[in-house]
Amino acid sequence: MIIVLFGPPGSGKGTQAKLLAERYGVPHISTGDILRENIKNETELGLKAKTYMDKGELVPDDVLIGLIKDRLSQSDGASGFLLDGYPRTLPQAETLSKILSELGKSLDVVLNIDVPAEKLLNRLAGRRMCVCGASYHISFNKPKQAGICDLCGSKLYHRDDDKEEAIMNRLDVYKNQTQPLIDHYTQAGVMLTINGAADIVVVFNEICRMLDDFGHV
Ligand code: ADP
Ligand code: ADP
Ligand code: ZN
């Protein structure tokens, strides 16, 4: 099953995707994680993306298109995947549908994680990330040992774009460029909206219940 995790920055896409990937045994494909990995490795793509990401702006499509095409074509996604952070614009939704149809696949569900805007700043400002892609929160999802990843033992870091100015910009970008996709996917009949304001496990159980009702992943 091919699932897109959709929602504003801080809604819990990455958190839920990690849990869902484990439960259903499908890969979690996050464009943000792939871009950060490229920045860490100082690739050409990473260098191009960094200036946009630090400011909280979208990375241009021509930088992303090769990356997304390659990743979705890999064999680990043969029986499905969880796509987190893509698409974020209408042209990206069109690109995705084209790539999937070239692969003989189609999108099954877009999970819209709905969280009131006033909660997002706090979630993002308190987020702590690990290089392995795990994310924590200083109040809502603390690691067992402060500042250290439960999964791999690495030191957690505060993303540059999780500081207030970039957060405000990202929330604007979401509102102007990404939110319109809700109508697009609702009209396509693939949208499922989840209340993402509850605790992490409550949201996870609700998503699993909806997916199990919907069909097998
Ligand atoms: P996204 O990938 O949508 O930007 P994340 O999954 O990284 O969001 O979550 C953003 C921050 O909020 C993280 O610090 C995470 O631990 C925390 N978080 C995620 N889901 C919840 C929730 N249901 N309640 C409280 N905090 C949450
Ligand atoms: P969050 O879930 O907190 O919004 P992500 O890790 O998904 O953050 O994305 C971080 C940044 O990476 C975005 O602000 C943007 O600069 C870039 N990015 C990720 N996915 C895309 C995309 N589909 N299109 C353009 N830029 C992207
Ligand atoms: Zn880790």
Short mmCIF file of N, CA and C in Angstrom, two decimals, residues 23-200:
data_model
loop_
_atom_site.label_atom_id
_atom_site.label_comp_id
_atom_site.label_asym_id
_atom_site.label_seq_id
_atom_site.Cartn_x
_atom_site.Cartn_y
_atom_site.Cartn_z
N ARG A 23 5.30 -1.29 12.27
CA ARG A 23 4.14 -2.17 12.37
C ARG A 23 3.82 -2.89 11.06
N TYR A 24 3.93 -2.17 9.94
CA TYR A 24 3.51 -2.78 8.69
C TYR A 24 4.68 -3.29 7.83
N GLY A 25 5.91 -3.04 8.30
CA GLY A 25 7.07 -3.57 7.57
C GLY A 25 7.27 -2.96 6.19
N VAL A 26 6.97 -1.66 6.07
CA VAL A 26 7.22 -0.97 4.80
C VAL A 26 8.17 0.20 5.06
N PRO A 27 8.96 0.62 4.06
CA PRO A 27 9.91 1.70 4.31
C PRO A 27 9.25 3.06 4.52
N HIS A 28 9.90 3.84 5.35
CA HIS A 28 9.51 5.23 5.60
C HIS A 28 10.41 6.11 4.73
N ILE A 29 9.82 6.78 3.77
CA ILE A 29 10.61 7.61 2.86
C ILE A 29 10.31 9.07 3.16
N SER A 30 11.29 9.75 3.74
CA SER A 30 11.11 11.15 4.12
C SER A 30 12.04 12.01 3.28
N THR A 31 11.47 12.93 2.51
CA THR A 31 12.33 13.80 1.69
C THR A 31 13.20 14.67 2.59
N GLY A 32 12.67 15.10 3.73
CA GLY A 32 13.46 15.91 4.66
C GLY A 32 14.68 15.12 5.16
N ASP A 33 14.46 13.85 5.54
CA ASP A 33 15.58 13.01 6.02
C ASP A 33 16.62 12.81 4.91
N ILE A 34 16.14 12.57 3.70
CA ILE A 34 17.08 12.33 2.59
C ILE A 34 17.89 13.60 2.31
N LEU A 35 17.21 14.74 2.35
CA LEU A 35 17.92 16.01 2.13
C LEU A 35 18.94 16.27 3.24
N ARG A 36 18.55 16.02 4.49
CA ARG A 36 19.50 16.24 5.61
C ARG A 36 20.70 15.30 5.51
N GLU A 37 20.47 14.09 5.06
CA GLU A 37 21.56 13.13 4.86
C GLU A 37 22.53 13.67 3.79
N ASN A 38 21.96 14.26 2.73
CA ASN A 38 22.80 14.85 1.68
C ASN A 38 23.59 16.05 2.18
N ILE A 39 22.98 16.82 3.06
CA ILE A 39 23.69 17.98 3.64
C ILE A 39 24.85 17.47 4.49
N LYS A 40 24.56 16.45 5.29
CA LYS A 40 25.60 15.89 6.17
C LYS A 40 26.78 15.37 5.34
N ASN A 41 26.48 14.74 4.23
CA ASN A 41 27.53 14.16 3.39
C ASN A 41 28.10 15.17 2.39
N GLU A 42 27.64 16.41 2.48
CA GLU A 42 28.10 17.50 1.61
C GLU A 42 28.05 17.15 0.13
N THR A 43 26.97 16.52 -0.28
CA THR A 43 26.80 16.24 -1.71
C THR A 43 26.39 17.53 -2.43
N GLU A 44 26.48 17.48 -3.75
CA GLU A 44 26.09 18.64 -4.56
C GLU A 44 24.62 19.01 -4.28
N LEU A 45 23.80 17.96 -4.23
CA LEU A 45 22.38 18.16 -3.95
C LEU A 45 22.16 18.78 -2.57
N GLY A 46 22.92 18.28 -1.60
CA GLY A 46 22.83 18.79 -0.23
C GLY A 46 23.19 20.27 -0.16
N LEU A 47 24.24 20.64 -0.89
CA LEU A 47 24.68 22.04 -0.87
C LEU A 47 23.62 22.94 -1.49
N LYS A 48 22.98 22.44 -2.56
CA LYS A 48 21.92 23.24 -3.21
C LYS A 48 20.72 23.39 -2.27
N ALA A 49 20.38 22.30 -1.57
CA ALA A 49 19.16 22.30 -0.75
C ALA A 49 19.31 23.12 0.52
N LYS A 50 20.53 23.16 1.07
CA LYS A 50 20.73 23.71 2.41
C LYS A 50 20.26 25.17 2.57
N THR A 51 20.57 26.00 1.57
CA THR A 51 20.20 27.42 1.71
C THR A 51 18.68 27.59 1.83
N TYR A 52 17.96 26.77 1.10
CA TYR A 52 16.49 26.85 1.17
C TYR A 52 16.00 26.31 2.50
N MET A 53 16.53 25.16 2.90
CA MET A 53 16.03 24.50 4.11
C MET A 53 16.29 25.35 5.36
N ASP A 54 17.47 25.94 5.43
CA ASP A 54 17.79 26.75 6.62
C ASP A 54 16.81 27.90 6.81
N LYS A 55 16.31 28.43 5.68
CA LYS A 55 15.36 29.55 5.76
C LYS A 55 13.91 29.08 5.92
N GLY A 56 13.72 27.78 5.78
CA GLY A 56 12.36 27.25 5.89
C GLY A 56 11.59 27.36 4.59
N GLU A 57 12.35 27.50 3.49
CA GLU A 57 11.69 27.55 2.17
C GLU A 57 11.71 26.18 1.51
N LEU A 58 10.86 26.00 0.53
CA LEU A 58 10.85 24.73 -0.19
C LEU A 58 12.06 24.63 -1.11
N VAL A 59 12.62 23.46 -1.19
CA VAL A 59 13.70 23.17 -2.13
C VAL A 59 13.07 23.09 -3.52
N PRO A 60 13.69 23.72 -4.55
CA PRO A 60 13.06 23.73 -5.88
C PRO A 60 12.87 22.31 -6.45
N ASP A 61 11.82 22.19 -7.22
CA ASP A 61 11.47 20.88 -7.79
C ASP A 61 12.60 20.24 -8.60
N ASP A 62 13.34 21.06 -9.36
CA ASP A 62 14.37 20.44 -10.20
C ASP A 62 15.48 19.80 -9.36
N VAL A 63 15.64 20.25 -8.12
CA VAL A 63 16.63 19.63 -7.23
C VAL A 63 16.09 18.29 -6.70
N LEU A 64 14.79 18.25 -6.49
CA LEU A 64 14.18 17.09 -5.82
C LEU A 64 13.80 15.95 -6.75
N ILE A 65 13.55 16.27 -8.01
CA ILE A 65 12.86 15.29 -8.85
C ILE A 65 13.66 13.99 -9.04
N GLY A 66 14.97 14.13 -9.27
CA GLY A 66 15.79 12.93 -9.45
C GLY A 66 15.80 12.08 -8.19
N LEU A 67 15.93 12.77 -7.07
CA LEU A 67 15.98 12.11 -5.76
C LEU A 67 14.71 11.28 -5.50
N ILE A 68 13.58 11.88 -5.76
CA ILE A 68 12.32 11.20 -5.44
C ILE A 68 12.07 10.03 -6.40
N LYS A 69 12.41 10.25 -7.66
CA LYS A 69 12.25 9.20 -8.67
C LYS A 69 13.10 7.98 -8.31
N ASP A 70 14.37 8.24 -8.00
CA ASP A 70 15.29 7.15 -7.64
C ASP A 70 14.80 6.40 -6.42
N ARG A 71 14.40 7.16 -5.41
CA ARG A 71 14.04 6.51 -4.14
C ARG A 71 12.78 5.65 -4.29
N LEU A 72 11.80 6.14 -5.05
CA LEU A 72 10.55 5.39 -5.18
C LEU A 72 10.70 4.16 -6.06
N SER A 73 11.76 4.16 -6.87
CA SER A 73 11.99 3.01 -7.76
C SER A 73 12.73 1.87 -7.07
N GLN A 74 13.26 2.12 -5.87
CA GLN A 74 14.07 1.07 -5.23
C GLN A 74 13.22 -0.12 -4.81
N SER A 75 13.89 -1.27 -4.74
CA SER A 75 13.14 -2.53 -4.57
C SER A 75 12.49 -2.66 -3.20
N ASP A 76 13.00 -1.96 -2.18
CA ASP A 76 12.39 -2.12 -0.85
C ASP A 76 10.95 -1.58 -0.81
N GLY A 77 10.58 -0.79 -1.82
CA GLY A 77 9.24 -0.23 -1.85
C GLY A 77 8.27 -1.04 -2.70
N ALA A 78 8.72 -2.22 -3.13
CA ALA A 78 7.91 -3.00 -4.06
C ALA A 78 6.51 -3.27 -3.52
N SER A 79 6.40 -3.55 -2.21
CA SER A 79 5.05 -3.86 -1.69
C SER A 79 4.42 -2.66 -0.98
N GLY A 80 5.02 -1.50 -1.15
CA GLY A 80 4.43 -0.29 -0.60
C GLY A 80 5.43 0.54 0.17
N PHE A 81 5.03 1.75 0.49
CA PHE A 81 5.89 2.64 1.29
C PHE A 81 5.07 3.76 1.89
N LEU A 82 5.71 4.42 2.87
CA LEU A 82 5.11 5.58 3.54
C LEU A 82 5.90 6.80 3.11
N LEU A 83 5.24 7.70 2.42
CA LEU A 83 5.92 8.87 1.90
C LEU A 83 5.64 10.06 2.82
N ASP A 84 6.69 10.64 3.35
CA ASP A 84 6.56 11.71 4.37
C ASP A 84 7.26 12.97 3.86
N GLY A 85 6.48 14.02 3.65
CA GLY A 85 7.08 15.30 3.24
C GLY A 85 7.03 15.54 1.73
N TYR A 86 6.44 14.64 1.01
CA TYR A 86 6.28 14.79 -0.45
C TYR A 86 4.93 14.17 -0.82
N PRO A 87 4.08 14.81 -1.58
CA PRO A 87 4.25 16.12 -2.20
C PRO A 87 3.89 17.26 -1.25
N ARG A 88 4.43 18.44 -1.56
CA ARG A 88 4.14 19.64 -0.78
C ARG A 88 3.55 20.75 -1.65
N THR A 89 3.43 20.52 -2.94
CA THR A 89 2.82 21.51 -3.84
C THR A 89 2.02 20.74 -4.88
N LEU A 90 1.15 21.47 -5.56
CA LEU A 90 0.34 20.84 -6.60
C LEU A 90 1.20 20.24 -7.72
N PRO A 91 2.21 20.98 -8.24
CA PRO A 91 3.07 20.36 -9.25
C PRO A 91 3.76 19.09 -8.73
N GLN A 92 4.12 19.06 -7.44
CA GLN A 92 4.74 17.84 -6.90
C GLN A 92 3.73 16.69 -6.86
N ALA A 93 2.46 17.01 -6.58
CA ALA A 93 1.44 15.95 -6.58
C ALA A 93 1.30 15.37 -7.98
N GLU A 94 1.40 16.24 -8.98
CA GLU A 94 1.32 15.77 -10.37
C GLU A 94 2.54 14.92 -10.72
N THR A 95 3.71 15.38 -10.28
CA THR A 95 4.94 14.61 -10.53
C THR A 95 4.82 13.22 -9.88
N LEU A 96 4.34 13.20 -8.65
CA LEU A 96 4.22 11.92 -7.94
C LEU A 96 3.30 10.97 -8.69
N SER A 97 2.18 11.48 -9.14
CA SER A 97 1.25 10.59 -9.81
C SER A 97 1.86 10.06 -11.12
N LYS A 98 2.65 10.89 -11.78
CA LYS A 98 3.33 10.46 -13.01
C LYS A 98 4.38 9.37 -12.70
N ILE A 99 5.18 9.61 -11.67
CA ILE A 99 6.21 8.62 -11.32
C ILE A 99 5.56 7.29 -10.96
N LEU A 100 4.50 7.37 -10.16
CA LEU A 100 3.84 6.12 -9.73
C LEU A 100 3.25 5.39 -10.93
N SER A 101 2.65 6.14 -11.85
CA SER A 101 2.05 5.44 -12.98
C SER A 101 3.12 4.82 -13.88
N GLU A 102 4.29 5.48 -13.98
CA GLU A 102 5.40 4.87 -14.74
C GLU A 102 5.86 3.56 -14.08
N LEU A 103 5.72 3.50 -12.75
CA LEU A 103 6.12 2.28 -12.02
C LEU A 103 4.98 1.27 -11.94
N GLY A 104 3.85 1.61 -12.58
CA GLY A 104 2.69 0.71 -12.53
C GLY A 104 2.02 0.70 -11.17
N LYS A 105 2.16 1.79 -10.43
CA LYS A 105 1.59 1.86 -9.08
C LYS A 105 0.62 3.04 -8.98
N SER A 106 -0.11 3.07 -7.86
CA SER A 106 -0.92 4.26 -7.61
C SER A 106 -1.04 4.51 -6.11
N LEU A 107 -1.37 5.74 -5.81
CA LEU A 107 -1.48 6.17 -4.42
C LEU A 107 -2.76 5.61 -3.81
N ASP A 108 -2.67 5.01 -2.61
CA ASP A 108 -3.86 4.44 -1.97
C ASP A 108 -4.52 5.43 -1.01
N VAL A 109 -3.71 5.99 -0.11
CA VAL A 109 -4.29 6.84 0.93
C VAL A 109 -3.39 8.05 1.20
N VAL A 110 -4.00 9.19 1.42
CA VAL A 110 -3.29 10.34 1.97
C VAL A 110 -3.82 10.54 3.39
N LEU A 111 -2.94 10.37 4.37
CA LEU A 111 -3.33 10.54 5.77
C LEU A 111 -3.06 11.97 6.18
N ASN A 112 -4.11 12.71 6.39
CA ASN A 112 -3.96 14.12 6.75
C ASN A 112 -3.97 14.23 8.28
N ILE A 113 -2.83 14.53 8.86
CA ILE A 113 -2.73 14.64 10.31
C ILE A 113 -3.04 16.08 10.70
N ASP A 114 -4.22 16.24 11.27
CA ASP A 114 -4.76 17.57 11.50
C ASP A 114 -4.42 18.04 12.93
N VAL A 115 -3.66 19.13 13.01
CA VAL A 115 -3.26 19.67 14.32
C VAL A 115 -3.48 21.18 14.30
N PRO A 116 -4.13 21.73 15.33
CA PRO A 116 -4.35 23.18 15.34
C PRO A 116 -3.02 23.95 15.30
N ALA A 117 -3.03 25.03 14.53
CA ALA A 117 -1.80 25.80 14.30
C ALA A 117 -1.10 26.20 15.60
N GLU A 118 -1.89 26.49 16.65
CA GLU A 118 -1.25 27.02 17.87
C GLU A 118 -0.39 25.97 18.59
N LYS A 119 -0.56 24.71 18.26
CA LYS A 119 0.27 23.67 18.90
C LYS A 119 1.59 23.46 18.17
N LEU A 120 1.66 23.92 16.92
CA LEU A 120 2.79 23.52 16.09
C LEU A 120 4.11 24.16 16.50
N LEU A 121 4.06 25.43 16.87
CA LEU A 121 5.29 26.14 17.23
C LEU A 121 5.98 25.44 18.41
N ASN A 122 5.20 25.10 19.42
CA ASN A 122 5.72 24.43 20.60
C ASN A 122 6.30 23.05 20.26
N ARG A 123 5.59 22.33 19.41
CA ARG A 123 6.09 21.01 19.00
C ARG A 123 7.42 21.11 18.27
N LEU A 124 7.50 22.11 17.35
CA LEU A 124 8.72 22.23 16.54
C LEU A 124 9.88 22.79 17.35
N ALA A 125 9.60 23.78 18.18
CA ALA A 125 10.68 24.39 18.95
C ALA A 125 11.26 23.38 19.96
N GLY A 126 10.43 22.43 20.41
CA GLY A 126 10.91 21.44 21.39
C GLY A 126 11.37 20.15 20.75
N ARG A 127 11.36 20.10 19.43
CA ARG A 127 11.78 18.86 18.75
C ARG A 127 13.29 18.69 18.83
N ARG A 128 13.74 17.49 19.07
CA ARG A 128 15.17 17.16 19.01
C ARG A 128 15.31 15.97 18.09
N MET A 129 16.28 16.08 17.17
CA MET A 129 16.42 15.09 16.11
C MET A 129 17.66 14.24 16.30
N CYS A 130 17.60 13.07 15.68
CA CYS A 130 18.80 12.24 15.64
C CYS A 130 19.21 12.06 14.18
N VAL A 131 20.48 11.84 13.94
CA VAL A 131 20.95 11.60 12.56
C VAL A 131 20.28 10.37 11.96
N CYS A 132 19.81 9.43 12.80
CA CYS A 132 19.16 8.22 12.27
C CYS A 132 17.73 8.49 11.82
N GLY A 133 17.25 9.73 12.01
CA GLY A 133 15.90 10.07 11.55
C GLY A 133 14.88 10.07 12.68
N ALA A 134 15.24 9.52 13.84
CA ALA A 134 14.30 9.52 14.97
C ALA A 134 14.12 10.95 15.46
N SER A 135 12.90 11.26 15.94
CA SER A 135 12.72 12.58 16.53
C SER A 135 12.09 12.44 17.91
N TYR A 136 12.42 13.37 18.75
CA TYR A 136 11.96 13.38 20.14
C TYR A 136 11.42 14.76 20.45
N HIS A 137 10.83 14.89 21.64
CA HIS A 137 10.39 16.21 22.08
C HIS A 137 10.80 16.39 23.52
N ILE A 138 11.25 17.60 23.86
CA ILE A 138 11.77 17.83 25.21
C ILE A 138 10.69 17.65 26.29
N SER A 139 9.39 17.77 25.93
CA SER A 139 8.34 17.52 26.92
C SER A 139 7.44 16.35 26.55
N PHE A 140 7.11 16.21 25.26
CA PHE A 140 6.06 15.25 24.87
C PHE A 140 6.56 13.87 24.49
N ASN A 141 7.85 13.77 24.20
CA ASN A 141 8.38 12.46 23.77
C ASN A 141 9.87 12.43 24.11
N LYS A 142 10.13 12.33 25.42
CA LYS A 142 11.52 12.45 25.88
C LYS A 142 12.28 11.15 25.62
N PRO A 143 13.54 11.29 25.23
CA PRO A 143 14.35 10.07 25.16
C PRO A 143 14.61 9.55 26.58
N LYS A 144 15.00 8.26 26.68
CA LYS A 144 15.23 7.69 28.03
C LYS A 144 16.33 8.47 28.75
N GLN A 145 17.39 8.81 27.98
CA GLN A 145 18.47 9.60 28.57
C GLN A 145 18.50 10.95 27.84
N ALA A 146 18.45 12.04 28.59
CA ALA A 146 18.33 13.36 27.97
C ALA A 146 19.41 13.58 26.91
N GLY A 147 18.98 14.01 25.72
CA GLY A 147 19.93 14.38 24.67
C GLY A 147 20.52 13.21 23.88
N ILE A 148 20.09 11.97 24.19
CA ILE A 148 20.67 10.79 23.52
C ILE A 148 19.55 9.97 22.86
N CYS A 149 19.81 9.51 21.63
CA CYS A 149 18.80 8.73 20.90
C CYS A 149 18.63 7.34 21.51
N ASP A 150 17.37 6.96 21.79
CA ASP A 150 17.08 5.61 22.33
C ASP A 150 17.48 4.52 21.35
N LEU A 151 17.35 4.84 20.04
CA LEU A 151 17.52 3.79 19.03
C LEU A 151 18.98 3.53 18.68
N CYS A 152 19.79 4.61 18.61
CA CYS A 152 21.15 4.39 18.12
C CYS A 152 22.23 4.99 19.01
N GLY A 153 21.83 5.69 20.09
CA GLY A 153 22.83 6.21 21.04
C GLY A 153 23.52 7.50 20.61
N SER A 154 23.14 8.04 19.43
CA SER A 154 23.78 9.29 18.98
C SER A 154 23.26 10.48 19.80
N LYS A 155 24.03 11.58 19.72
CA LYS A 155 23.65 12.80 20.41
C LYS A 155 22.54 13.49 19.60
N LEU A 156 21.49 13.92 20.28
CA LEU A 156 20.39 14.61 19.58
C LEU A 156 20.79 16.05 19.26
N TYR A 157 20.16 16.60 18.21
CA TYR A 157 20.44 17.99 17.87
C TYR A 157 19.14 18.76 17.60
N HIS A 158 19.25 20.08 17.68
CA HIS A 158 18.12 20.98 17.42
C HIS A 158 18.27 21.49 15.99
N ARG A 159 17.32 21.15 15.13
CA ARG A 159 17.44 21.56 13.73
C ARG A 159 17.49 23.08 13.59
N ASP A 160 18.33 23.57 12.67
CA ASP A 160 18.40 25.02 12.43
C ASP A 160 17.04 25.57 12.02
N ASP A 161 16.28 24.78 11.28
CA ASP A 161 14.97 25.28 10.84
C ASP A 161 13.88 25.05 11.89
N ASP A 162 14.25 24.53 13.06
CA ASP A 162 13.30 24.44 14.18
C ASP A 162 13.51 25.59 15.16
N LYS A 163 14.08 26.70 14.68
CA LYS A 163 14.19 27.91 15.49
C LYS A 163 13.11 28.86 14.98
N GLU A 164 12.69 29.76 15.88
CA GLU A 164 11.41 30.44 15.66
C GLU A 164 11.21 31.08 14.28
N GLU A 165 12.23 31.80 13.79
CA GLU A 165 12.02 32.54 12.53
C GLU A 165 11.74 31.58 11.36
N ALA A 166 12.55 30.52 11.28
CA ALA A 166 12.34 29.56 10.19
C ALA A 166 11.02 28.81 10.38
N ILE A 167 10.64 28.55 11.62
CA ILE A 167 9.36 27.85 11.87
C ILE A 167 8.21 28.68 11.31
N MET A 168 8.22 30.00 11.62
CA MET A 168 7.12 30.85 11.17
C MET A 168 7.04 30.83 9.63
N ASN A 169 8.22 30.86 9.00
CA ASN A 169 8.25 30.82 7.55
C ASN A 169 7.69 29.49 7.02
N ARG A 170 8.08 28.38 7.67
CA ARG A 170 7.60 27.06 7.22
C ARG A 170 6.09 26.95 7.37
N LEU A 171 5.55 27.53 8.44
CA LEU A 171 4.10 27.45 8.64
C LEU A 171 3.37 28.25 7.55
N ASP A 172 3.97 29.38 7.15
CA ASP A 172 3.40 30.17 6.05
C ASP A 172 3.46 29.41 4.73
N VAL A 173 4.62 28.81 4.48
CA VAL A 173 4.80 28.04 3.25
C VAL A 173 3.76 26.91 3.21
N TYR A 174 3.55 26.26 4.34
CA TYR A 174 2.55 25.18 4.39
C TYR A 174 1.18 25.72 4.01
N LYS A 175 0.81 26.85 4.64
CA LYS A 175 -0.51 27.40 4.42
C LYS A 175 -0.73 27.77 2.95
N ASN A 176 0.29 28.40 2.37
CA ASN A 176 0.13 28.93 1.01
C ASN A 176 0.32 27.87 -0.07
N GLN A 177 1.27 26.98 0.13
CA GLN A 177 1.63 26.08 -0.97
C GLN A 177 1.18 24.64 -0.78
N THR A 178 1.10 24.18 0.47
CA THR A 178 0.86 22.76 0.71
C THR A 178 -0.60 22.48 1.06
N GLN A 179 -1.18 23.35 1.89
CA GLN A 179 -2.56 23.12 2.32
C GLN A 179 -3.55 22.94 1.16
N PRO A 180 -3.36 23.67 0.04
CA PRO A 180 -4.29 23.46 -1.09
C PRO A 180 -4.38 22.02 -1.58
N LEU A 181 -3.38 21.21 -1.25
CA LEU A 181 -3.42 19.80 -1.67
C LEU A 181 -4.54 19.03 -0.97
N ILE A 182 -5.03 19.55 0.15
CA ILE A 182 -6.12 18.86 0.85
C ILE A 182 -7.33 18.74 -0.08
N ASP A 183 -7.67 19.85 -0.76
CA ASP A 183 -8.80 19.82 -1.70
C ASP A 183 -8.53 18.86 -2.84
N HIS A 184 -7.30 18.93 -3.34
CA HIS A 184 -6.91 18.09 -4.47
C HIS A 184 -7.11 16.60 -4.14
N TYR A 185 -6.60 16.17 -3.00
CA TYR A 185 -6.69 14.75 -2.65
C TYR A 185 -8.08 14.37 -2.12
N THR A 186 -8.81 15.34 -1.60
CA THR A 186 -10.19 15.05 -1.19
C THR A 186 -11.01 14.74 -2.44
N GLN A 187 -10.81 15.59 -3.46
CA GLN A 187 -11.54 15.36 -4.72
C GLN A 187 -11.17 14.04 -5.36
N ALA A 188 -9.91 13.63 -5.16
CA ALA A 188 -9.46 12.36 -5.73
C ALA A 188 -9.98 11.16 -4.93
N GLY A 189 -10.60 11.45 -3.76
CA GLY A 189 -11.21 10.38 -2.97
C GLY A 189 -10.23 9.53 -2.18
N VAL A 190 -9.03 10.06 -1.91
CA VAL A 190 -8.02 9.25 -1.20
C VAL A 190 -7.65 9.84 0.17
N MET A 191 -8.36 10.89 0.57
CA MET A 191 -7.98 11.60 1.79
C MET A 191 -8.62 11.03 3.04
N LEU A 192 -7.81 10.72 4.05
CA LEU A 192 -8.32 10.34 5.37
C LEU A 192 -7.76 11.34 6.38
N THR A 193 -8.64 11.99 7.14
CA THR A 193 -8.15 12.99 8.10
C THR A 193 -8.18 12.42 9.52
N ILE A 194 -7.07 12.62 10.23
CA ILE A 194 -6.91 12.12 11.59
C ILE A 194 -6.70 13.29 12.53
N ASN A 195 -7.32 13.20 13.70
CA ASN A 195 -7.06 14.21 14.71
C ASN A 195 -5.67 13.97 15.30
N GLY A 196 -4.72 14.87 14.97
CA GLY A 196 -3.34 14.69 15.40
C GLY A 196 -3.01 15.44 16.68
N ALA A 197 -4.03 15.97 17.35
CA ALA A 197 -3.77 16.77 18.55
C ALA A 197 -3.61 15.90 19.79
N ALA A 198 -4.05 14.66 19.70
CA ALA A 198 -3.98 13.76 20.87
C ALA A 198 -2.55 13.25 21.06
N ASP A 199 -2.36 12.44 22.12
CA ASP A 199 -1.03 11.88 22.39
C ASP A 199 -0.56 10.98 21.24
N ILE A 200 0.75 10.81 21.16
CA ILE A 200 1.33 10.04 20.05
C ILE A 200 0.71 8.65 19.90
#
